[in-house]
Coordinates of C-alpha atoms in Angstrom, one line a residue:
M963 CA -12.7 41.7 6.3
K964 CA -12.7 38.6 8.5
H965 CA -11.5 36.5 6.1
L966 CA -9.4 38.7 5.6
A967 CA -7.8 39.8 8.6
L968 CA -7.9 35.0 9.4
G969 CA -5.0 34.6 6.9
L970 CA -2.9 37.0 8.0
A971 CA -3.3 36.5 11.5
L972 CA -2.6 32.9 10.6
A973 CA 0.0 34.0 8.0
A974 CA 2.3 35.3 11.1
G975 CA 1.4 32.8 12.7
L976 CA 3.6 30.3 10.5
A977 CA 5.8 32.7 10.9
S978 CA 6.5 31.8 14.8
P979 CA 8.6 28.7 16.1
A980 CA 6.6 25.4 15.4
A981 CA 3.4 25.0 17.8
A982 CA 4.6 23.2 21.8
E983 CA 1.5 21.3 21.9
P984 CA 1.5 17.5 19.8
V985 CA -0.7 17.5 16.4
T986 CA -2.6 15.2 14.7
V987 CA -3.1 15.1 11.0
N988 CA -5.6 13.5 8.9
L989 CA -3.7 12.8 5.6
A990 CA -5.5 11.8 3.1
R991 CA -4.2 9.4 -0.2
F992 CA -5.2 6.7 -2.6
F993 CA -2.0 4.9 -4.5
G994 CA -2.6 1.5 -2.9
A995 CA -1.4 0.0 0.7
C996 CA 2.7 -0.8 1.3
E997 CA 3.5 -2.5 4.8
N998 CA 6.7 -1.6 6.2
A999 CA 7.2 1.0 3.6
G1000 CA 9.6 2.7 7.2
T1001 CA 11.4 6.2 6.1
D1002 CA 13.7 5.7 3.4
T1003 CA 12.9 8.0 0.7
K1004 CA 15.5 6.9 -1.7
T1005 CA 14.8 3.2 -1.7
S1006 CA 11.0 2.6 -1.8
V1007 CA 10.1 1.0 -4.3
G1008 CA 6.7 1.5 -6.5
E1009 CA 4.0 4.5 -5.9
A1010 CA 2.3 3.5 -2.6
C1011 CA 5.2 2.3 -1.4
I1012 CA 7.1 5.6 -2.4
I1013 CA 4.7 7.8 -0.6
Q1014 CA 4.3 6.2 2.1
S1015 CA 7.9 6.2 3.1
I1016 CA 7.9 10.3 2.2
I1017 CA 4.4 10.3 4.7
N1018 CA 6.0 8.3 7.5
A1019 CA 9.3 10.4 7.2
A1020 CA 7.3 13.7 7.8
S1021 CA 5.3 12.4 11.2
K1022 CA 8.9 11.7 12.0
E1023 CA 11.0 14.3 11.3
I1024 CA 8.1 17.6 11.5
P1025 CA 8.3 18.1 15.1
D1026 CA 5.4 18.3 17.5
V1027 CA 2.5 17.0 14.0
T1028 CA 2.5 12.7 13.4
V1029 CA 0.7 12.3 10.2
K1030 CA -2.1 9.4 10.6
T1031 CA -2.8 7.9 7.1
L1032 CA -7.0 7.2 6.5
P1033 CA -6.9 3.6 4.5
T1034 CA -8.4 4.5 0.8
D1035 CA -8.6 2.2 -1.5
W1036 CA -8.2 4.5 -5.1
G1037 CA -11.9 2.4 -6.3
N1038 CA -13.4 4.7 -3.8
Y1039 CA -12.3 6.7 -3.1
Y1040 CA -13.3 10.5 -4.2
D1041 CA -16.6 9.3 -2.9
H1042 CA -15.1 8.2 0.2
V1043 CA -13.1 12.5 1.5
K1044 CA -17.1 13.4 0.1
A1045 CA -19.1 11.6 2.6
M1046 CA -16.0 12.6 5.3
F1047 CA -17.2 16.2 3.8
A1048 CA -20.8 16.5 4.2
A1049 CA -20.1 14.7 7.9
G1050 CA -18.1 17.1 8.6
N1051 CA -15.3 15.4 9.2
P1052 CA -13.3 16.0 5.9
P1053 CA -9.2 14.8 6.3
D1054 CA -7.3 17.4 7.3
I1055 CA -5.2 17.4 4.0
F1056 CA -5.7 15.0 1.3
V1057 CA -4.6 14.1 -2.3
I1058 CA -6.4 15.8 -5.4
H1059 CA -6.3 15.5 -9.2
R1060 CA -6.0 18.4 -11.2
S1061 CA -9.1 18.4 -12.9
S1062 CA -10.8 16.9 -9.4
I1063 CA -10.8 20.5 -8.2
P1064 CA -12.6 22.7 -9.7
E1065 CA -15.4 20.0 -8.5
F1066 CA -14.5 21.0 -4.8
A1067 CA -13.6 24.7 -5.3
S1068 CA -16.1 26.0 -6.7
L1069 CA -17.7 24.7 -3.3
G1070 CA -15.4 26.9 -1.6
A1071 CA -13.7 23.5 0.3
L1072 CA -9.8 24.0 -0.1
A1073 CA -8.1 26.9 1.6
D1074 CA -6.8 29.7 0.2
I1075 CA -2.9 28.8 1.1
G1076 CA -1.7 30.9 -1.2
P1077 CA -1.0 33.3 1.3
D1078 CA 1.1 31.1 4.0
L1079 CA 2.8 29.2 1.4
K1080 CA 6.1 30.8 1.4
A1081 CA 6.7 30.7 5.7
A1082 CA 5.4 27.6 4.7
G1083 CA 8.8 26.9 3.3
I1084 CA 7.5 26.6 -0.4
D1085 CA 9.3 28.1 -3.7
T1086 CA 6.0 29.3 -6.0
S1087 CA 8.7 30.7 -8.3
D1088 CA 10.3 27.5 -7.9
W1089 CA 7.2 25.6 -9.9
T1090 CA 6.1 25.0 -13.3
E1091 CA 3.4 27.6 -15.5
G1092 CA 2.4 23.7 -15.7
A1093 CA 1.7 23.2 -11.9
K1094 CA 1.0 27.4 -11.2
K1095 CA -2.1 26.9 -13.5
A1096 CA -3.1 22.8 -11.7
V1097 CA -3.6 24.4 -8.0
T1098 CA -5.3 28.1 -9.5
Y1099 CA -8.5 28.7 -9.3
D1100 CA -10.4 31.4 -10.0
G1101 CA -7.4 33.6 -9.1
K1102 CA -6.0 31.1 -5.8
I1103 CA -3.9 28.4 -4.9
V1104 CA -6.0 25.8 -3.9
A1105 CA -3.1 23.1 -3.2
V1106 CA 0.2 22.2 -3.8
P1107 CA 1.8 20.9 -6.7
M1108 CA 3.1 17.1 -6.4
D1109 CA 3.7 16.0 -9.9
F1110 CA 2.5 15.8 -13.3
H1111 CA 1.9 12.8 -14.5
A1112 CA 0.5 11.2 -18.6
N1113 CA -0.6 7.8 -20.1
L1114 CA 2.8 6.7 -21.8
W1115 CA 3.6 3.0 -24.2
H1116 CA 4.8 0.6 -21.6
V1117 CA 6.6 -1.9 -24.2
N1118 CA 7.8 -5.8 -24.4
M1119 CA 10.5 -5.4 -26.3
D1120 CA 11.5 -9.2 -26.9
I1121 CA 8.4 -9.5 -28.5
M1122 CA 8.2 -6.6 -30.5
K1123 CA 12.1 -7.6 -31.6
K1124 CA 10.1 -11.2 -32.9
A1125 CA 7.4 -9.6 -34.8
G1126 CA 10.4 -6.9 -36.1
L1127 CA 9.0 -3.9 -34.9
V1128 CA 12.0 -3.4 -33.0
K1129 CA 14.9 -0.3 -35.2
D1130 CA 17.9 1.3 -33.6
G1131 CA 16.6 0.1 -29.8
K1132 CA 13.7 1.3 -30.2
P1133 CA 9.5 -0.1 -30.3
I1134 CA 8.6 1.3 -33.9
L1135 CA 5.5 3.3 -33.4
P1136 CA 2.5 2.6 -35.3
H1137 CA 1.7 6.2 -36.6
S1138 CA -2.2 5.6 -38.0
P1139 CA -5.3 3.4 -37.3
E1140 CA -4.0 1.7 -40.4
E1141 CA 0.1 1.3 -38.7
L1142 CA -1.8 0.1 -35.3
L1143 CA -3.5 -3.0 -36.8
A1144 CA -1.0 -4.6 -39.3
Q1145 CA 1.4 -4.1 -36.1
A1146 CA -1.1 -5.8 -33.5
K1147 CA -1.4 -8.9 -37.0
K1148 CA 2.6 -9.0 -37.7
V1149 CA 2.6 -9.3 -33.4
K1150 CA 0.1 -12.7 -33.5
E1151 CA 1.2 -14.4 -36.0
A1152 CA 5.6 -13.8 -35.0
T1153 CA 4.2 -15.0 -31.1
G1154 CA 0.9 -15.9 -30.9
K1155 CA 0.6 -12.5 -27.8
D1156 CA -1.9 -9.6 -27.7
Y1157 CA -0.3 -6.5 -28.9
L1158 CA -2.1 -4.6 -26.3
A1159 CA -3.5 -4.2 -23.4
A1160 CA -5.4 -2.1 -21.2
D1161 CA -7.3 -1.6 -18.4
F1162 CA -11.0 -1.0 -20.6
S1163 CA -13.4 -2.2 -18.3
Q1164 CA -12.9 -0.8 -14.9
F1165 CA -11.1 2.5 -14.2
P1166 CA -11.1 5.5 -16.6
I1167 CA -7.7 4.1 -18.2
G1168 CA -9.8 2.8 -21.8
V1169 CA -11.8 6.2 -21.4
R1170 CA -8.3 8.4 -21.2
L1171 CA -6.7 6.1 -24.3
V1172 CA -9.4 7.3 -26.4
L1173 CA -10.0 10.7 -25.4
S1174 CA -5.7 11.0 -26.0
L1175 CA -7.4 9.7 -29.9
I1176 CA -10.1 12.1 -30.1
W1177 CA -7.5 14.9 -29.5
Q1178 CA -5.2 14.6 -31.9
Q1179 CA -7.8 15.0 -34.3
G1180 CA -8.6 17.8 -32.4
S1181 CA -11.6 17.6 -31.5
N1182 CA -13.3 17.8 -27.7
I1183 CA -16.0 15.7 -25.6
F1184 CA -17.5 19.4 -24.4
D1185 CA -17.4 22.4 -25.4
G1186 CA -18.1 24.8 -22.2
D1187 CA -22.1 23.6 -22.3
T1188 CA -21.8 22.0 -24.4
A1189 CA -21.5 17.9 -25.2
T1190 CA -19.3 16.7 -28.9
I1191 CA -19.0 13.3 -28.2
D1192 CA -21.5 12.1 -30.8
T1193 CA -19.0 13.2 -33.5
P1194 CA -16.8 11.2 -36.3
E1195 CA -13.2 12.1 -34.7
A1196 CA -15.0 10.2 -31.3
L1197 CA -15.7 6.7 -33.5
N1198 CA -12.9 7.0 -35.2
A1199 CA -11.4 7.6 -31.9
V1200 CA -13.4 4.0 -31.3
K1201 CA -12.5 2.5 -33.7
A1202 CA -9.4 2.5 -33.6
I1203 CA -9.7 0.2 -30.9
T1204 CA -12.7 -2.4 -31.4
Q1205 CA -11.3 -3.5 -34.7
L1206 CA -7.8 -4.6 -32.2
F1207 CA -10.7 -6.2 -30.4
D1208 CA -12.8 -7.6 -33.4
G1209 CA -9.3 -8.9 -34.5
G1210 CA -8.0 -10.8 -31.6
Y1211 CA -4.8 -8.0 -30.2
A1212 CA -6.2 -7.5 -27.5
N1213 CA -8.8 -8.1 -24.5
P1214 CA -11.4 -6.4 -23.5
K1215 CA -12.5 -7.5 -20.8
L1216 CA -8.5 -6.7 -18.5
N1217 CA -9.5 -4.4 -15.6
Y1218 CA -6.4 -2.8 -13.9
A1219 CA -4.7 -5.2 -12.4
D1220 CA -5.4 -8.6 -15.1
S1221 CA -3.6 -5.6 -17.7
Q1222 CA -1.4 -5.2 -15.8
Q1223 CA -0.1 -9.2 -14.9
E1224 CA -0.7 -10.1 -18.6
F1225 CA 1.9 -7.0 -19.4
L1226 CA 4.5 -8.3 -16.4
N1227 CA 3.5 -12.0 -17.6
G1228 CA 5.4 -10.7 -21.0
N1229 CA 1.2 -12.2 -22.6
A1230 CA 1.2 -7.9 -24.3
A1231 CA 4.0 -6.5 -26.2
V1232 CA 2.3 -2.7 -25.2
L1233 CA 0.2 -2.4 -21.9
V1234 CA -1.1 1.6 -22.0
N1235 CA -1.0 3.0 -18.8
G1236 CA 0.5 5.9 -16.4
T1237 CA 4.0 7.5 -15.4
W1238 CA 3.2 6.1 -12.8
V1239 CA 4.7 2.7 -12.5
V1240 CA 7.8 3.0 -14.7
N1241 CA 9.7 2.4 -11.5
E1242 CA 7.6 -0.8 -9.9
Y1243 CA 7.5 -2.1 -14.1
T1244 CA 11.5 -1.1 -14.1
K1245 CA 12.2 -2.8 -10.7
Q1246 CA 10.1 -6.2 -12.1
A1247 CA 12.2 -6.4 -15.6
E1248 CA 14.6 -6.7 -13.4
N1249 CA 13.4 -9.9 -11.2
P1250 CA 13.9 -13.1 -13.7
D1251 CA 11.0 -14.7 -12.5
T1252 CA 8.4 -12.6 -14.6
G1253 CA 7.8 -12.5 -18.1
L1254 CA 8.8 -8.9 -19.4
K1255 CA 12.8 -8.5 -19.6
D1256 CA 12.9 -6.4 -21.4
Y1257 CA 11.6 -3.4 -20.9
Y1258 CA 10.9 0.1 -22.3
V1259 CA 8.7 3.4 -22.3
S1260 CA 7.9 5.7 -24.6
D1261 CA 5.5 8.8 -26.0
F1262 CA 2.2 7.7 -26.5
P1263 CA 2.1 7.3 -30.4
Q1264 CA 0.0 9.8 -32.6
L1265 CA -2.8 7.8 -34.7
F1266 CA -3.7 10.8 -36.1
G1267 CA -3.0 14.9 -37.4
Q1268 CA -1.6 15.7 -34.0
P1269 CA 0.3 15.2 -30.9
A1270 CA -1.6 13.8 -27.3
T1271 CA -2.0 12.1 -24.2
W1272 CA -4.0 12.7 -20.8
A1273 CA -2.1 14.0 -18.2
D1274 CA -3.4 15.5 -15.3
N1275 CA -1.8 17.0 -11.4
H1276 CA -1.5 15.4 -8.7
T1277 CA -1.5 18.5 -6.2
W1278 CA -2.4 18.0 -2.2
A1279 CA -5.9 20.4 -0.5
I1280 CA -6.6 21.4 2.8
P1281 CA -10.5 21.7 3.3
S1282 CA -11.1 25.6 3.9
T1283 CA -12.4 24.4 7.5
L1284 CA -9.8 23.3 8.6
K1285 CA -7.8 26.9 7.8
D1286 CA -10.9 29.1 10.0
Q1287 CA -11.8 27.0 12.7
H1288 CA -8.2 25.3 13.5
P1289 CA -5.2 27.5 12.6
E1290 CA -3.4 24.8 14.5
K1291 CA -3.9 22.4 12.9
Y1292 CA -4.4 23.7 9.4
K1293 CA -0.6 25.0 10.0
A1294 CA 0.4 21.2 10.8
A1295 CA -1.7 20.1 7.6
L1296 CA 0.7 22.8 5.3
K1297 CA 3.8 22.0 7.4
V1298 CA 3.0 17.9 6.0
A1299 CA 2.2 19.1 2.7
A1300 CA 5.0 21.4 1.8
F1301 CA 7.6 17.9 4.0
I1302 CA 5.8 16.1 0.8
Y1303 CA 6.6 18.7 -1.7
N1304 CA 10.6 19.2 -0.1
H1305 CA 10.4 15.4 -1.4
D1306 CA 9.1 16.4 -4.8
A1307 CA 12.4 14.6 -6.0
D1308 CA 11.1 11.3 -3.9
W1309 CA 8.3 10.8 -5.1
A1310 CA 9.9 10.9 -8.8
R1311 CA 11.6 7.4 -9.2
T1312 CA 8.2 6.0 -9.5
G1313 CA 7.7 7.6 -12.8
H1314 CA 5.5 11.1 -12.6
M1315 CA 7.6 14.4 -14.1
A1316 CA 8.7 16.6 -10.8
V1317 CA 7.0 19.7 -11.0
R1318 CA 9.7 21.9 -9.5
K1319 CA 12.5 23.3 -11.7
S1320 CA 14.7 23.1 -9.1
V1321 CA 14.6 18.7 -9.7
L1322 CA 13.6 18.5 -13.7
E1323 CA 17.1 19.9 -14.0
S1324 CA 18.6 18.3 -11.7
K1325 CA 20.8 15.1 -12.4
A1326 CA 19.8 12.9 -10.8
Y1327 CA 16.2 13.8 -12.0
R1328 CA 16.9 13.2 -16.2
D1329 CA 19.6 10.0 -15.2
L1330 CA 16.3 8.6 -13.9
P1331 CA 16.1 4.9 -15.2
H1332 CA 12.9 5.1 -19.2
R1333 CA 13.4 9.6 -18.4
A1334 CA 15.3 9.6 -21.0
E1335 CA 12.7 7.2 -22.9
Y1336 CA 9.8 9.6 -22.5
V1337 CA 10.7 13.1 -22.8
G1338 CA 7.9 14.7 -25.3
T1339 CA 5.4 13.7 -22.8
E1340 CA 5.1 16.9 -21.5
K1341 CA 4.4 18.8 -25.5
I1342 CA 2.0 16.6 -26.2
A1343 CA -0.3 16.3 -22.5
H1344 CA -3.8 17.4 -22.9
D1345 CA -6.4 17.4 -20.8
T1346 CA -10.7 18.0 -21.0
P1347 CA -11.5 22.0 -19.9
A1348 CA -11.7 22.3 -16.6
S1349 CA -15.1 21.7 -15.3
P1350 CA -16.9 20.8 -11.8
E1351 CA -18.3 18.4 -13.2
Y1352 CA -15.7 16.1 -14.5
S1353 CA -15.4 13.5 -12.3
K1354 CA -19.6 13.1 -13.9
I1355 CA -18.9 13.4 -16.8
Q1356 CA -15.8 10.8 -16.8
D1357 CA -17.6 8.1 -15.3
A1358 CA -21.0 8.4 -17.8
L1359 CA -17.8 8.1 -20.7
N1360 CA -16.6 5.5 -19.3
R1361 CA -19.7 3.9 -19.1
N1362 CA -20.3 4.2 -22.1
L1363 CA -17.4 3.0 -24.0
Q1364 CA -17.5 0.2 -21.6
S1365 CA -20.9 -0.8 -23.2
I1366 CA -19.3 -0.9 -26.4
W1367 CA -16.0 -3.2 -25.8
L1368 CA -18.0 -4.9 -23.0
T1369 CA -21.6 -5.6 -25.0
G1370 CA -20.9 -5.7 -28.4
K1371 CA -24.0 -2.0 -27.9
D1372 CA -23.0 0.0 -32.0
P1373 CA -20.3 2.4 -31.7
K1374 CA -22.4 5.0 -33.3
K1375 CA -25.4 4.3 -30.1
A1376 CA -22.7 4.4 -27.3
L1377 CA -21.9 7.3 -28.3
A1378 CA -25.5 9.1 -29.4
E1379 CA -25.9 7.5 -25.1
A1380 CA -22.8 9.3 -24.0
Q1381 CA -23.4 13.2 -26.0
N1382 CA -27.2 12.8 -23.9
E1383 CA -26.2 11.9 -20.7
V1384 CA -23.0 14.3 -20.8
Q1385 CA -24.8 16.8 -22.0
D1386 CA -27.9 16.5 -19.2
I1387 CA -25.4 16.8 -16.9
L1388 CA -23.9 20.1 -18.1
D1389 CA -26.7 21.6 -18.3
Q1390 CA -27.8 20.6 -14.1

């Protein structure tokens, strides 16, 4: 009853005029650094600068609210945020993936913001069904959706043309592991370039690639409390990738930055990366000094029985302690979340897909560069089941896959060990 009474009181407070006292809101995000992002949300380029321009604009335009962006790097972002929670000093608002919401929400760390959204100016009827599902935990809305994102097939059309892999202005995509290998061989023979680049040695980009190929075979890496990694489907997925390394058509040692550089320098026909770089690569392709001249973006190809690609959502959450203990700051944080949400169309310029129906249906959104090339991605989006242990499971799988790619470990042995590690995590 105490929480209900407090929630009603806050809801009433949100409908009242803005707080008279200035409030500073500490905001945590990843997406990288951007110096001098300014407040023009319409012209900034790339994830880091677009989000920072929106945050800067929020700080400028919301009366009596100053937004302070906390320094965070992507690599240790969640460790940083968890440490802040553990120290009793969490950020007032922070970006969080849909896949990480169960971990935080299961501990009661996220505020139930559903009752306060209307007063904050957020119309949930404008959300896509996927967005509603992404931010709902145990029947409560615990975050504000910002986007839907997924892995794409980023293509250097000049290399593909030289290899005879373009038809009707579109890249010819492989439809099986055998076709993938044949295409890689064509590219190498025609151009001397690698066929595929991706981050296989740092962040879990390679994990997401393998997951997509597992899902394309109707399998997954766990089912409820049971790990299902040591399977023929997982082995097929791993072999589809390792055959490229074995043939000299891809480099398993590339990290995230180096894989992008290889693609932008014109040294790889395809880059596996997310929707978040479409805007950046579009601008890079306009630069005469960049090796990438003719850029195309495609849905992730179907190599097995059914289409699938890894996908997730970015959302914004507020700590439950802020709502319980600092109602004025909670109200200010919710205003910041609403401001970011209301700039969904600006954020979508990154390449991410919008979560508001009104934005998705707008001509301005449909006319964004390359948008028509991956309209099918949302229909093939996939992810692991929601789990509080997702980050641990992903880390375990990443370590074991890297042992295959970087040290030559036998794939069957690595998958068996990954199975045991993940089962231990699920048994905890």
